[in-house]
Every structure is written in structure tokens, then in C-alpha cells.
XYZ file of C-alpha atoms in Angstrom:
322
model
C -71.313 -8.587 -19.356
C -70.966 -5.072 -20.710
C -71.527 -4.588 -24.361
C -68.487 -3.252 -26.285
C -69.176 0.091 -27.935
C -68.538 0.081 -31.604
C -67.236 3.259 -33.290
C -67.654 3.496 -37.010
C -64.553 4.074 -39.086
C -66.143 7.038 -40.865
C -66.935 8.792 -37.601
C -63.373 8.368 -36.327
C -61.957 9.734 -39.546
C -64.297 12.690 -39.466
C -63.318 13.598 -35.900
C -59.581 13.343 -36.643
C -60.026 15.537 -39.702
C -61.960 18.136 -37.695
C -59.217 18.248 -35.044
C -56.485 18.663 -37.697
C -58.377 21.496 -39.361
C -58.666 23.363 -36.069
C -54.951 22.887 -35.563
C -54.239 24.369 -38.970
C -56.593 27.296 -38.409
C -54.932 28.117 -35.091
C -51.502 27.927 -36.729
C -52.628 30.220 -39.530
C -54.053 32.662 -36.997
C -50.794 32.822 -35.053
C -48.792 33.071 -38.274
C -50.893 36.000 -39.482
C -50.598 37.595 -36.068
C -46.803 37.260 -35.905
C -45.881 37.878 -39.540
C -45.883 41.727 -39.241
C -43.352 41.463 -36.417
C -41.138 39.128 -38.459
C -41.370 41.386 -41.519
C -40.512 44.445 -39.425
C -37.551 42.637 -37.877
C -36.414 41.456 -41.305
C -36.677 44.978 -42.715
C -34.784 46.494 -39.799
C -32.053 43.864 -40.118
C -31.780 44.544 -43.851
C -31.575 48.306 -43.285
C -28.932 47.819 -40.613
C -26.831 45.629 -42.909
C -27.123 48.172 -45.733
C -26.021 50.974 -43.403
C -23.161 48.846 -42.096
C -21.931 48.000 -45.608
C -22.343 51.637 -46.642
C -20.382 52.900 -43.649
C -17.675 50.300 -44.186
C -17.213 51.396 -47.801
C -16.872 55.048 -46.732
C -14.516 54.101 -43.896
C -12.297 52.075 -46.244
C -12.039 55.068 -48.576
C -11.064 57.356 -45.711
C -8.601 54.765 -44.403
C -6.992 54.581 -47.865
C -6.392 58.332 -47.692
C -4.938 58.053 -44.184
C -2.640 55.213 -45.281
C -1.493 57.277 -48.234
C -0.559 60.245 -46.020
C 0.863 58.443 -42.988
C 4.456 58.032 -44.207
C 4.830 61.507 -45.817
C 3.469 63.214 -42.699
C 5.685 61.280 -40.292
C 8.824 62.063 -42.331
C 7.757 65.574 -43.293
C 10.562 68.100 -42.852
C 13.253 65.509 -42.155
C 16.630 67.017 -43.042
C 15.318 70.385 -44.288
C 14.734 73.774 -42.585
C 11.170 74.402 -41.427
C 11.157 78.221 -41.725
C 10.306 79.830 -45.068
C 13.587 81.694 -45.636
C 15.814 78.805 -44.598
C 13.815 76.363 -46.698
C 14.081 78.396 -49.895
C 17.730 79.253 -49.283
C 18.610 75.575 -48.824
C 17.604 74.999 -52.461
C 19.298 78.082 -53.882
C 15.992 79.994 -54.116
C 14.949 77.750 -56.982
C 11.858 78.873 -58.884
C 10.714 75.283 -59.438
C 8.248 73.332 -57.306
C 8.504 72.089 -54.600
C 11.587 74.210 -53.847
C 9.644 77.488 -54.049
C 7.024 76.422 -51.490
C 6.714 78.132 -48.105
C 8.376 75.328 -46.164
C 8.176 71.546 -45.895
C 4.463 71.660 -45.074
C 1.855 74.157 -46.221
C -1.867 74.327 -46.935
C -3.279 76.371 -49.825
C -6.357 76.620 -52.053
C -7.055 73.653 -54.305
C -7.569 73.942 -58.111
C -11.266 74.689 -57.474
C -10.402 77.654 -55.236
C -11.479 76.065 -51.938
C -9.576 77.208 -48.844
C -7.378 74.730 -46.926
C -8.089 72.084 -49.556
C -4.583 71.343 -50.883
C -1.716 69.939 -48.830
C 1.867 70.474 -49.947
C 4.374 68.368 -48.112
C 8.110 67.712 -48.475
C 9.439 64.565 -46.817
C 12.367 62.151 -46.901
C 12.231 58.530 -48.013
C 14.917 56.137 -46.795
C 16.925 54.495 -49.585
C 18.872 52.168 -47.223
C 22.214 53.014 -48.841
C 24.843 53.581 -46.112
C 27.838 55.894 -46.117
C 31.102 53.992 -46.367
C 33.036 56.340 -44.060
C 32.895 59.597 -42.134
C 32.920 62.665 -44.345
C 33.961 66.294 -43.811
C 32.880 68.609 -46.588
C 35.700 70.410 -48.481
C 38.297 69.082 -46.042
C 37.851 65.716 -47.767
C 36.499 67.153 -50.991
C 32.906 66.951 -52.199
C 32.535 63.261 -53.094
C 30.840 60.807 -50.718
C 30.947 57.003 -51.079
C 28.435 54.263 -50.279
C 28.617 50.597 -49.318
C 26.054 49.610 -51.962
C 25.350 50.670 -55.514
C 22.774 53.442 -55.878
C 19.733 52.372 -57.879
C 19.199 53.860 -61.304
C 16.656 56.672 -61.711
C 16.525 57.374 -57.960
C 18.957 60.292 -58.276
C 19.421 62.769 -61.117
C 22.496 65.005 -61.023
C 22.110 68.778 -61.359
C 25.400 69.921 -62.883
C 25.129 73.554 -61.786
C 22.736 76.123 -60.385
C 19.657 75.651 -58.235
C 17.911 72.265 -58.401
C 14.970 71.878 -60.768
C 14.038 68.264 -60.034
C 13.134 66.614 -56.737
C 15.574 63.817 -57.665
C 18.449 66.322 -57.480
C 18.432 66.343 -53.657
C 19.234 63.992 -50.769
C 19.391 64.336 -46.966
C 21.040 62.563 -44.019
C 19.746 62.254 -40.460
C 23.174 62.620 -38.854
C 24.271 65.686 -40.809
C 26.013 68.328 -38.708
C 24.738 71.007 -38.838
C 21.348 69.364 -39.214
C 18.569 70.421 -41.622
C 21.111 70.414 -44.410
C 19.724 69.185 -47.772
C 22.384 68.330 -50.342
C 22.251 68.900 -54.092
C 23.801 66.096 -56.150
C 26.178 67.446 -58.812
C 27.625 64.203 -60.158
C 26.954 60.449 -60.060
C 29.801 58.034 -60.792
C 29.401 55.504 -63.582
C 29.505 52.605 -61.108
C 26.943 54.475 -58.924
C 28.967 54.109 -55.712
C 29.988 57.787 -55.469
C 28.151 61.127 -55.416
C 29.432 64.669 -55.572
C 27.294 66.886 -53.340
C 26.918 70.567 -52.492
C 25.127 72.488 -49.740
C 23.598 75.950 -50.134
C 23.247 76.408 -46.372
C 26.699 75.184 -45.306
C 28.938 75.848 -48.289
C 32.162 75.818 -46.233
C 31.746 72.901 -43.850
C 29.402 70.132 -42.791
C 29.978 66.608 -41.554
C 28.395 63.209 -42.269
C 28.958 59.970 -40.382
C 29.736 56.401 -41.341
C 26.789 54.010 -41.829
C 24.274 56.837 -41.910
C 21.507 56.008 -44.387
C 20.762 58.207 -47.364
C 17.256 59.657 -47.642
C 15.794 60.694 -50.976
C 13.997 64.017 -50.915
C 10.357 63.603 -51.925
C 7.347 65.867 -52.287
C 3.601 65.359 -52.433
C 0.682 67.573 -53.348
C -2.733 66.284 -52.216
C -6.157 67.630 -53.177
C -9.666 66.516 -54.113
C -11.486 67.140 -57.393
C -14.736 65.665 -58.756
C -15.063 63.276 -55.796
C -11.597 61.812 -56.439
C -8.461 62.291 -54.352
C -5.455 63.282 -56.462
C -1.756 63.393 -55.665
C 1.306 64.719 -57.444
C 4.658 63.351 -56.290
C 6.763 65.334 -58.811
C 8.362 62.128 -60.053
C 5.610 61.440 -62.582
C 4.236 64.205 -64.777
C 0.699 65.342 -64.010
C -1.762 64.627 -61.211
C -2.533 61.022 -60.354
C -6.030 59.875 -59.223
C -5.613 57.779 -56.072
C -8.879 57.248 -54.162
C -12.383 57.348 -55.623
C -15.392 58.459 -53.566
C -13.682 61.249 -51.591
C -16.140 64.130 -51.812
C -13.839 66.668 -50.156
C -10.788 66.939 -47.922
C -9.476 69.803 -45.759
C -6.190 70.377 -43.956
C -5.503 72.657 -40.982
C -2.114 73.438 -39.448
C -1.639 74.889 -35.981
C 0.242 78.187 -35.672
C 3.631 76.527 -35.116
C 3.022 73.846 -37.771
C 3.530 71.108 -35.201
C 0.158 69.425 -35.722
C -2.049 68.860 -38.736
C -5.794 68.167 -38.565
C -7.393 66.447 -41.540
C -11.122 66.253 -42.306
C -12.154 63.687 -44.924
C -15.640 63.683 -46.450
C -16.108 60.226 -47.974
C -19.180 58.631 -49.485
C -20.747 55.221 -49.019
C -21.453 52.501 -51.548
C -25.181 52.853 -52.213
C -27.095 55.612 -53.973
C -30.502 56.524 -52.553
C -33.565 58.256 -53.964
C -33.373 61.246 -51.630
C -30.669 63.514 -50.224
C -28.906 62.259 -47.131
C -27.729 64.225 -44.117
C -23.984 64.032 -43.534
C -23.071 61.713 -40.669
C -20.396 62.967 -38.264
C -20.492 66.576 -39.453
C -20.603 67.730 -35.828
C -16.894 66.833 -35.644
C -16.084 69.794 -37.884
C -15.559 73.285 -36.554
C -18.428 75.747 -37.319
C -17.070 77.256 -40.553
C -16.448 73.914 -42.223
C -19.699 72.507 -40.869
C -21.703 75.335 -42.435
C -19.862 74.862 -45.745
C -20.373 71.107 -45.937
C -23.964 71.210 -44.648
C -25.208 72.672 -47.941
C -23.804 69.748 -49.952
C -26.647 67.706 -51.455
C -25.847 64.127 -52.317
C -27.901 60.997 -52.914
C -24.979 59.070 -51.444
C -24.590 58.858 -47.684
C -21.609 61.041 -46.735
C -19.438 60.500 -43.664
C -16.910 62.785 -41.954
C -13.640 61.263 -40.789
C -11.299 63.365 -38.636
C -7.684 62.668 -37.730
C -4.987 64.724 -35.997
C -1.299 64.024 -36.514
C 1.860 65.391 -34.986
C 4.647 66.539 -37.310
C 7.667 65.198 -35.378
C 10.306 66.726 -37.674
C 8.716 70.189 -37.796
C 8.942 71.131 -34.109
C 9.332 74.860 -33.664
C 12.138 76.448 -31.651
C 9.530 77.603 -29.127
C 8.911 73.964 -28.192
C 12.492 72.754 -28.479
C 13.974 75.513 -26.318
C 11.055 76.407 -24.066
C 11.932 78.088 -20.773
C 10.201 77.454 -17.478
């Protein structure tokens, strides 16, 4: 009969402990071997998230500017002449802004003297007040009536002479002849009636029932000290609108049918060194060379957008011959 081998408890414990120690040493070895890869991956992920958050902050700033300009650009020139002479004549050659501008859309130097850095735009804003009946100027007098009461402070009457306030003027889409801004001379006490006058068509023009009244509006847009400012001529002074806009430029084509806008917006984080502008290759050479010298510890991004000015089509496009 075979003798059963006896294994001491101490020996078994020692062998189990030795095996566990080897296991731990192997684990530590693999951990030390793999930890640089994990740290590198973690660092790259962190850098990517920082860049993504930074870009998103800059994009949101640029998108705020685009949202601010979308409505004025789409309704730019609605109901007013687009040529310089016709535009000024339609407001009695008034010496006040925006009536003395060179048309419903123009680009000039900003307060810092930078070229193409200030946009001046005249547009119409729908007030949703409808004409009560058809109207023929002078044949039916000078007073037009509406189906609803006109809100207070939306219109200010100019008793005589050229307008001096943007609230003095209104326009209608269906006016015949078109591009015929009207100067309000009188507002009835119940605010259902307006007396109007036209500098372009002082003998005759026609309006149609249910046509909506549009309030003439104006906007001046420029950038100063990394803040986008606007002036809507309804509140005194310039109003800061979007922070973090380093610069903005506007370019009109020769016929003023399209406007190209370049927005230089900054990200959220400030770094220890200067950052190269991302997307600067989208700019044309002159602007690229000008912006390339800008040194900023914020990451700067270029956003470009091109918009059509649907109400400023030139006669060359409207009456083109084959």
C-alpha cells in the first residue's frame, strides 16, 4: 500500500505566496510598460477636448455675429432706391445719418481707420400693420388708414422738411412705382391714420389694400477693442453686442449684389505663447497679410460667409440681354 505524501502547511503557504508575488511583479511590469501609452493617450484626448471647446467658443461668437446680420442683410434695400443719387433724393437730401449715406448698403473705414471694417446698411422691418384700403396719392389725399392701431414710439412724425430721424420713414412692398420711401408728416391721435409724403413721386403713387407696413431701419456695424458694436439709430450711441470678435471685414462686389464677410473670432482659453490663426488661408492675400501679423495668446479663427443682397439687384442683372 502506497504511503500518502504529507505536505506541511508552512510549505504550501510559502509556495502560494511566492506564486502571488510573481503575479504581482508581472502585473507591475506590464503596468509600467503600458502607462506611458495611457498617459500619452490621456494627454492627446485632453488636448483635443480643449481645442474642441476653444473652437466651439469661437464658432459661437462668429455665429452670433451672423445671426445679428442675417435679417438686416436679407431686407437691405427693400423699398428704397439702390443708386446713390436716387437714395439721397428719396429722403430730401437730408444731412442726417443714415439718409446721407451712399445707398442702402456701403462699406467704409471703421473708427480705428481700418479699411472695409464698417458696414452701413439700411433695411426694412415688417410691422404687420395692414392697409385698410387701396390708396392713390393726392387723388385720395395724403392720409392712409390701417386695420390695426400703430404701436407707440414706432413712428415719429416729421412735420416739414427732410427727415432727421429713422422713425420718420416707412415703406411698402407693393408701392407703385416701387422703391418709394414715405416720410410720415402726421400721426392721428387714435394711431389708425398717417399722413405721408414722397420726395421721389410727389404727384402720384399707389398703395394696395392689405399690404403690410415696413418700418425703415438702419444699422452700423464695426469692431473695436475685440468687441463687435452696432448702432441702430434708435438708441443713442454705439451698443456692444458680441465679445471676443477680434476684427471683422466687409466686401461688396462691384454691383453690390453680394457681400462677403470675414470674422476673426477668438477662442475661450488663453495660452502662454502666441497662436497661429486657424483658417486664415480663406482670406484673400491682402487681408491675410494684414491679419497674419496679429499676435494673440488666444487662438484666433477665421469665419467666412457670402450673402446675396436680394433687394439690391442692379439693372444690369434685372434687364440683362442675351
